[in-house]
Tab-separated table of C-alpha atoms in Angstrom:
chain	number	residue	atom	x	y	z
A	1	MET	CA	-45.593	26.597	-60.992
A	2	ASP	CA	-45.812	25.890	-57.244
A	3	ALA	CA	-46.372	22.416	-55.770
A	4	LEU	CA	-50.128	22.792	-55.185
A	5	SER	CA	-50.717	24.109	-58.703
A	6	PHE	CA	-48.838	21.088	-60.041
A	7	LEU	CA	-50.912	18.684	-57.927
A	8	TYR	CA	-54.333	20.157	-58.701
A	9	LYS	CA	-53.898	21.631	-62.193
A	10	THR	CA	-51.871	19.030	-64.128
A	11	VAL	CA	-52.492	15.416	-65.149
A	12	PRO	CA	-49.232	14.068	-63.595
A	13	GLY	CA	-50.004	16.051	-60.443
A	14	ARG	CA	-53.461	14.548	-60.123
A	15	LEU	CA	-51.967	11.056	-60.399
A	16	LEU	CA	-49.589	11.888	-57.552
A	17	LEU	CA	-52.367	13.568	-55.581
A	18	LYS	CA	-54.333	10.360	-55.091
A	19	PRO	CA	-51.816	8.694	-52.728
A	20	LEU	CA	-50.880	12.014	-51.071
A	21	ALA	CA	-54.514	12.645	-50.139
A	22	SER	CA	-54.966	9.163	-48.683
A	23	ARG	CA	-55.371	8.499	-44.971
A	24	ILE	CA	-52.458	6.013	-45.051
A	25	VAL	CA	-49.964	8.729	-46.027
A	26	SER	CA	-51.458	11.050	-43.425
A	27	LYS	CA	-51.097	8.385	-40.726
A	28	LEU	CA	-47.432	7.847	-41.638
A	29	CYS	CA	-46.825	11.595	-41.428
A	30	GLY	CA	-48.654	11.605	-38.118
A	31	PHE	CA	-46.355	8.966	-36.603
A	32	PHE	CA	-43.341	11.123	-37.457
A	33	LEU	CA	-44.892	14.400	-36.271
A	34	ASP	CA	-45.881	12.740	-32.979
A	35	SER	CA	-42.283	11.644	-32.367
A	36	ARG	CA	-39.414	13.538	-30.761
A	37	LEU	CA	-37.625	13.379	-34.110
A	38	SER	CA	-39.991	16.091	-35.345
A	39	TYR	CA	-39.035	18.594	-32.619
A	40	PRO	CA	-36.351	20.366	-34.744
A	41	LEU	CA	-39.070	21.370	-37.254
A	42	ILE	CA	-40.719	23.712	-34.768
A	43	LYS	CA	-38.317	26.660	-34.861
A	44	GLY	CA	-38.297	26.968	-38.660
A	45	PHE	CA	-42.080	26.477	-38.886
A	46	ALA	CA	-42.760	29.206	-36.327
A	47	LYS	CA	-40.351	31.624	-38.030
A	48	LYS	CA	-41.666	30.966	-41.545
A	49	ASN	CA	-45.284	31.465	-40.474
A	50	LYS	CA	-44.550	34.461	-38.200
A	51	ILE	CA	-46.090	32.834	-35.124
A	52	ASN	CA	-45.698	34.945	-31.990
A	53	LEU	CA	-44.443	32.345	-29.521
A	54	ASP	CA	-45.005	34.710	-26.583
A	55	ASP	CA	-48.771	34.133	-26.965
A	56	TYR	CA	-48.656	30.405	-26.216
A	57	GLN	CA	-48.042	27.889	-23.438
A	58	LEU	CA	-44.971	26.011	-24.673
A	59	GLU	CA	-43.679	24.247	-21.561
A	60	GLY	CA	-43.086	20.509	-21.965
A	61	ILE	CA	-43.507	20.382	-25.753
A	62	LYS	CA	-41.467	17.506	-27.212
A	63	SER	CA	-42.828	17.039	-30.762
A	64	PHE	CA	-44.115	19.056	-33.694
A	65	ASN	CA	-47.720	17.953	-33.166
A	66	GLU	CA	-47.566	18.997	-29.511
A	67	PHE	CA	-46.497	22.420	-30.770
A	68	PHE	CA	-49.174	22.527	-33.463
A	69	ARG	CA	-51.918	21.849	-30.892
A	70	ARG	CA	-50.352	24.280	-28.400
A	71	LYS	CA	-52.627	26.135	-25.986
A	72	ILE	CA	-52.887	29.904	-25.944
A	73	LYS	CA	-52.210	31.919	-22.799
A	74	ASP	CA	-55.173	32.841	-20.622
A	75	GLY	CA	-57.030	35.960	-21.651
A	76	LEU	CA	-55.837	36.113	-25.276
A	77	ARG	CA	-59.042	34.683	-26.778
A	78	PRO	CA	-61.915	36.209	-24.785
A	79	PHE	CA	-65.258	34.783	-25.908
A	80	ASP	CA	-68.209	37.159	-26.215
A	81	MET	CA	-70.701	35.581	-23.796
A	82	GLU	CA	-73.726	37.712	-24.766
A	83	PRO	CA	-76.189	34.919	-25.718
A	84	SER	CA	-77.718	36.764	-28.671
A	85	ARG	CA	-74.366	37.187	-30.429
A	86	LEU	CA	-73.091	34.553	-32.833
A	87	CYS	CA	-69.332	34.202	-32.405
A	88	ALA	CA	-66.471	32.513	-34.236
A	89	PRO	CA	-65.618	29.103	-32.725
A	90	CYS	CA	-61.992	29.381	-33.887
A	91	ASP	CA	-59.352	31.585	-35.469
A	92	GLY	CA	-59.517	31.530	-39.251
A	93	LEU	CA	-60.744	33.064	-42.488
A	94	LEU	CA	-64.537	33.350	-42.642
A	95	SER	CA	-66.800	33.001	-45.669
A	96	VAL	CA	-70.608	32.996	-45.418
A	97	TRP	CA	-72.919	31.374	-47.968
A	98	GLU	CA	-76.670	30.908	-48.270
A	99	ILE	CA	-77.938	27.359	-48.657
A	100	GLN	CA	-79.947	27.559	-51.887
A	101	GLY	CA	-81.949	24.596	-53.095
A	102	LYS	CA	-80.210	22.524	-50.390
A	103	ALA	CA	-76.812	23.372	-51.948
A	104	VAL	CA	-73.938	25.673	-51.021
A	105	ILE	CA	-72.777	27.682	-54.030
A	106	PRO	CA	-69.645	29.638	-53.083
A	107	ILE	CA	-67.959	32.039	-55.505
A	108	LYS	CA	-64.883	30.549	-57.268
A	109	GLN	CA	-65.266	27.250	-55.393
A	110	SER	CA	-66.882	23.908	-56.081
A	111	ARG	CA	-70.529	23.733	-55.024
A	112	TYR	CA	-71.769	20.958	-52.775
A	113	THR	CA	-75.055	19.849	-51.224
A	114	ILE	CA	-75.730	19.793	-47.508
A	115	GLU	CA	-76.858	16.177	-47.841
A	116	SER	CA	-73.475	15.173	-49.297
A	117	LEU	CA	-71.730	17.142	-46.557
A	118	LEU	CA	-73.657	15.480	-43.713
A	119	GLN	CA	-74.565	12.181	-45.428
A	120	ASP	CA	-77.900	12.466	-43.635
A	121	LYS	CA	-80.840	13.620	-45.781
A	122	GLY	CA	-83.242	14.120	-42.892
A	123	LEU	CA	-80.832	16.388	-41.043
A	124	ALA	CA	-79.750	18.183	-44.223
A	125	ASP	CA	-83.361	19.070	-45.103
A	126	LYS	CA	-83.638	21.081	-41.883
A	127	PHE	CA	-81.035	23.558	-43.141
A	128	ASP	CA	-82.643	24.356	-46.505
A	129	GLY	CA	-82.644	28.147	-46.893
A	130	GLY	CA	-80.223	28.573	-43.997
A	131	LEU	CA	-76.607	29.656	-43.795
A	132	CYS	CA	-73.247	27.895	-44.133
A	133	LEU	CA	-70.367	29.572	-42.308
A	134	VAL	CA	-66.922	28.315	-43.345
A	135	PHE	CA	-63.941	29.108	-41.110
A	136	ARG	CA	-60.758	28.094	-42.946
A	137	LEU	CA	-57.735	27.716	-40.672
A	138	CYS	CA	-54.256	28.355	-42.045
A	139	VAL	CA	-51.128	26.752	-40.621
A	140	ASP	CA	-50.255	29.911	-38.660
A	141	ASN	CA	-53.661	29.999	-36.909
A	142	TYR	CA	-54.434	28.765	-33.420
A	143	HIS	CA	-55.748	25.225	-34.031
A	144	ARG	CA	-57.994	24.725	-31.032
A	145	TYR	CA	-61.713	25.412	-31.302
A	146	CYS	CA	-64.693	25.838	-28.993
A	147	TYR	CA	-68.475	25.491	-29.038
A	148	ALA	CA	-70.229	28.269	-30.942
A	149	ASP	CA	-73.089	28.235	-28.410
A	150	SER	CA	-74.519	26.340	-25.470
A	151	GLY	CA	-77.209	23.699	-25.839
A	152	LYS	CA	-77.946	19.991	-26.031
A	153	LYS	CA	-75.116	18.298	-27.935
A	154	GLY	CA	-75.641	15.231	-30.095
A	155	PRO	CA	-73.108	12.423	-30.646
A	156	ASN	CA	-69.984	12.963	-32.731
A	157	VAL	CA	-70.543	11.657	-36.255
A	158	PHE	CA	-67.330	10.772	-38.109
A	159	ILE	CA	-67.357	10.557	-41.904
A	160	PRO	CA	-64.230	8.931	-43.387
A	161	GLY	CA	-62.732	10.263	-46.596
A	162	LYS	CA	-59.642	11.702	-48.239
A	163	LEU	CA	-57.404	14.493	-46.986
A	164	HIS	CA	-57.049	17.225	-49.607
A	165	THR	CA	-55.581	20.586	-48.743
A	166	VAL	CA	-58.256	23.199	-47.926
A	167	ARG	CA	-56.395	25.992	-49.717
A	168	PRO	CA	-58.335	27.883	-52.424
A	169	ILE	CA	-56.629	26.105	-55.332
A	170	ALA	CA	-58.094	22.776	-54.178
A	171	LEU	CA	-61.479	24.277	-53.293
A	172	GLU	CA	-61.762	25.616	-56.845
A	173	SER	CA	-61.064	22.205	-58.379
A	174	LEU	CA	-62.846	19.726	-56.107
A	175	PRO	CA	-65.761	19.553	-53.655
A	176	VAL	CA	-63.159	19.190	-50.880
A	177	PHE	CA	-65.516	19.490	-47.913
A	178	VAL	CA	-67.586	16.496	-49.045
A	179	GLU	CA	-64.519	14.381	-49.899
A	180	ASN	CA	-62.326	14.990	-46.840
A	181	CYS	CA	-62.535	13.222	-43.485
A	182	ARG	CA	-64.836	15.175	-41.207
A	183	GLU	CA	-66.709	14.981	-37.918
A	184	TYR	CA	-69.781	16.876	-36.773
A	185	THR	CA	-72.268	17.245	-33.969
A	186	THR	CA	-75.644	18.924	-33.639
A	187	ILE	CA	-76.295	21.571	-30.992
A	188	GLU	CA	-79.848	22.472	-29.997
A	189	SER	CA	-79.284	26.100	-29.019
A	190	PRO	CA	-81.891	28.250	-27.229
A	191	ASN	CA	-80.506	31.258	-29.131
A	192	PHE	CA	-79.908	29.964	-32.680
A	193	GLY	CA	-82.073	26.873	-32.922
A	194	LEU	CA	-80.654	23.658	-34.353
A	195	MET	CA	-77.011	24.085	-35.385
A	196	VAL	CA	-74.368	21.802	-36.868
A	197	GLN	CA	-70.725	22.328	-35.973
A	198	MET	CA	-68.345	20.343	-38.176
A	199	GLU	CA	-64.570	19.886	-38.268
A	200	VAL	CA	-62.918	19.022	-41.585
A	201	GLY	CA	-59.453	17.441	-41.795
A	202	ALA	CA	-56.888	18.235	-44.480
A	203	MET	CA	-53.740	17.013	-46.227
A	204	LEU	CA	-50.879	15.556	-44.165
A	205	VAL	CA	-52.579	14.438	-40.969
A	206	GLY	CA	-55.414	16.926	-40.380
A	207	ARG	CA	-56.282	14.825	-37.323
A	208	ILE	CA	-59.496	15.851	-35.527
A	209	VAL	CA	-59.599	15.386	-31.734
A	210	ASN	CA	-62.909	16.138	-29.985
A	211	HIS	CA	-63.092	15.965	-26.199
A	212	GLN	CA	-66.603	14.737	-25.467
A	213	GLU	CA	-69.498	12.734	-26.825
A	214	GLU	CA	-73.149	13.767	-26.576
A	215	GLY	CA	-74.251	15.803	-23.576
A	216	ALA	CA	-74.154	19.537	-22.980
A	217	ALA	CA	-72.289	22.013	-25.166
A	218	VAL	CA	-71.083	25.111	-23.336
A	219	ARG	CA	-70.598	28.360	-25.218
A	220	GLY	CA	-66.886	29.224	-25.443
A	221	LYS	CA	-65.720	25.910	-23.924
A	222	GLU	CA	-62.988	24.094	-25.845
A	223	LYS	CA	-64.551	21.455	-28.088
A	224	GLY	CA	-61.300	20.009	-29.443
A	225	PHE	CA	-58.252	20.616	-31.617
A	226	PHE	CA	-56.633	19.801	-34.951
A	227	GLU	CA	-53.195	18.323	-35.456
A	228	TYR	CA	-51.006	19.202	-38.415
A	229	GLY	CA	-52.690	20.111	-41.656
A	230	GLY	CA	-54.775	23.059	-42.752
A	231	SER	CA	-58.237	22.666	-41.314
A	232	THR	CA	-61.791	23.993	-41.488
A	233	ILE	CA	-64.753	24.506	-39.166
A	234	ILE	CA	-68.216	24.624	-40.752
A	235	VAL	CA	-71.261	25.939	-38.877
A	236	LEU	CA	-74.723	25.366	-40.351
A	237	LEU	CA	-77.656	27.523	-39.253
A	238	GLN	CA	-81.323	27.135	-40.071
A	239	LYS	CA	-83.300	29.715	-42.029
A	240	ASP	CA	-83.787	33.020	-40.146
A	241	ALA	CA	-81.729	31.829	-37.159
A	242	ALA	CA	-79.146	34.625	-37.341
A	243	LYS	CA	-78.267	37.794	-39.180
A	244	ILE	CA	-74.588	37.838	-40.121
A	245	ASP	CA	-72.725	41.140	-39.756
A	246	GLU	CA	-72.622	43.079	-43.006
A	247	GLU	CA	-68.834	43.149	-43.439
A	248	PHE	CA	-68.715	39.347	-43.692
A	249	ILE	CA	-71.602	39.227	-46.155
A	250	LYS	CA	-70.038	41.899	-48.386
A	251	ASN	CA	-66.595	40.273	-48.342
A	252	SER	CA	-68.003	36.836	-49.125
A	253	ALA	CA	-69.900	38.254	-52.118
A	254	LEU	CA	-66.542	39.512	-53.417
A	255	ALA	CA	-64.862	36.128	-52.740
A	256	ILE	CA	-62.842	37.706	-49.909
A	257	GLU	CA	-62.236	35.646	-46.781
A	258	SER	CA	-62.450	37.716	-43.573
A	259	PRO	CA	-59.920	37.066	-40.777
A	260	VAL	CA	-61.595	36.408	-37.418
A	261	LYS	CA	-60.484	35.332	-33.956
A	262	MET	CA	-62.092	32.766	-31.670
A	263	GLY	CA	-64.843	34.406	-29.625
A	264	GLN	CA	-65.294	37.360	-31.994
A	265	ARG	CA	-68.840	38.361	-32.892
A	266	VAL	CA	-69.834	37.540	-36.475
A	267	GLY	CA	-73.616	37.920	-36.245
A	268	GLN	CA	-76.755	38.279	-34.141
A	269	ALA	CA	-79.647	35.963	-33.289
A	270	VAL	CA	-82.865	36.877	-35.089
A	271	HIS	CA	-85.077	35.578	-32.283
A	272	GLN	CA	-83.233	35.010	-29.013
A	273	GLY	CA	-84.566	32.120	-26.973
A	274	GLN	CA	-86.051	30.393	-30.039
A	275	ASP	CA	-86.818	26.692	-30.102
A	276	SER	CA	-84.935	24.569	-32.623
A	277	GLN	CA	-87.036	23.593	-35.611
A	278	LYS	CA	-87.837	19.889	-35.625
């Protein structure tokens, strides 16, 4: 039995899980990973996770977290700027789910309501019948993310919580996305209507760093980054805002996560230039 199976599938493991998933433990880990003492971890981490170091800007890195939030070299994540195309805001594994009866009901994972995810009933009601796109980042992924589309950006809303891993074994056992620390903003897009873009933290730091408060979102512009911990980006779309490409729909129905890169097309606007539904 591996460590995560022990933590999430056994009684002793669940007792140990409570302190491990706390923000206090994550903050202690963060202090270490921010320090120069963590620098020796980088080489082994990169080798174990088969990270191609030639793809990244590594000058001046002095700690593990500086490496984890490393920037990619120019030109390696081109963003499709065709306004009618819905694109991935990050590297990761994509699953797409319909919002049915105001709830997300993924295969082999715990269901959750949009209201519990956002903790805002009025906003949640606007996404009834829409789509929930979940981009799960693994430790070997590029952990910076950008705006999915341009538009008027609302304030950043932080929701405190625990820090479970976002690996499938935890997602099967717990409604992780509504228990973990998370932060979201709304984007009023001329192409996709009202959108929510949310970042979800995870076990052992999972720190979310967003660059700006409310103002203007710019398609393809860096929105922020995660520090150590598996992480997730969730994009909520209103009903009939976009048609997701068939391969992602088919894979999700089979409980298969599809690998995507930041800037890659994942769907198409149904009505380009639409007004967001109030």
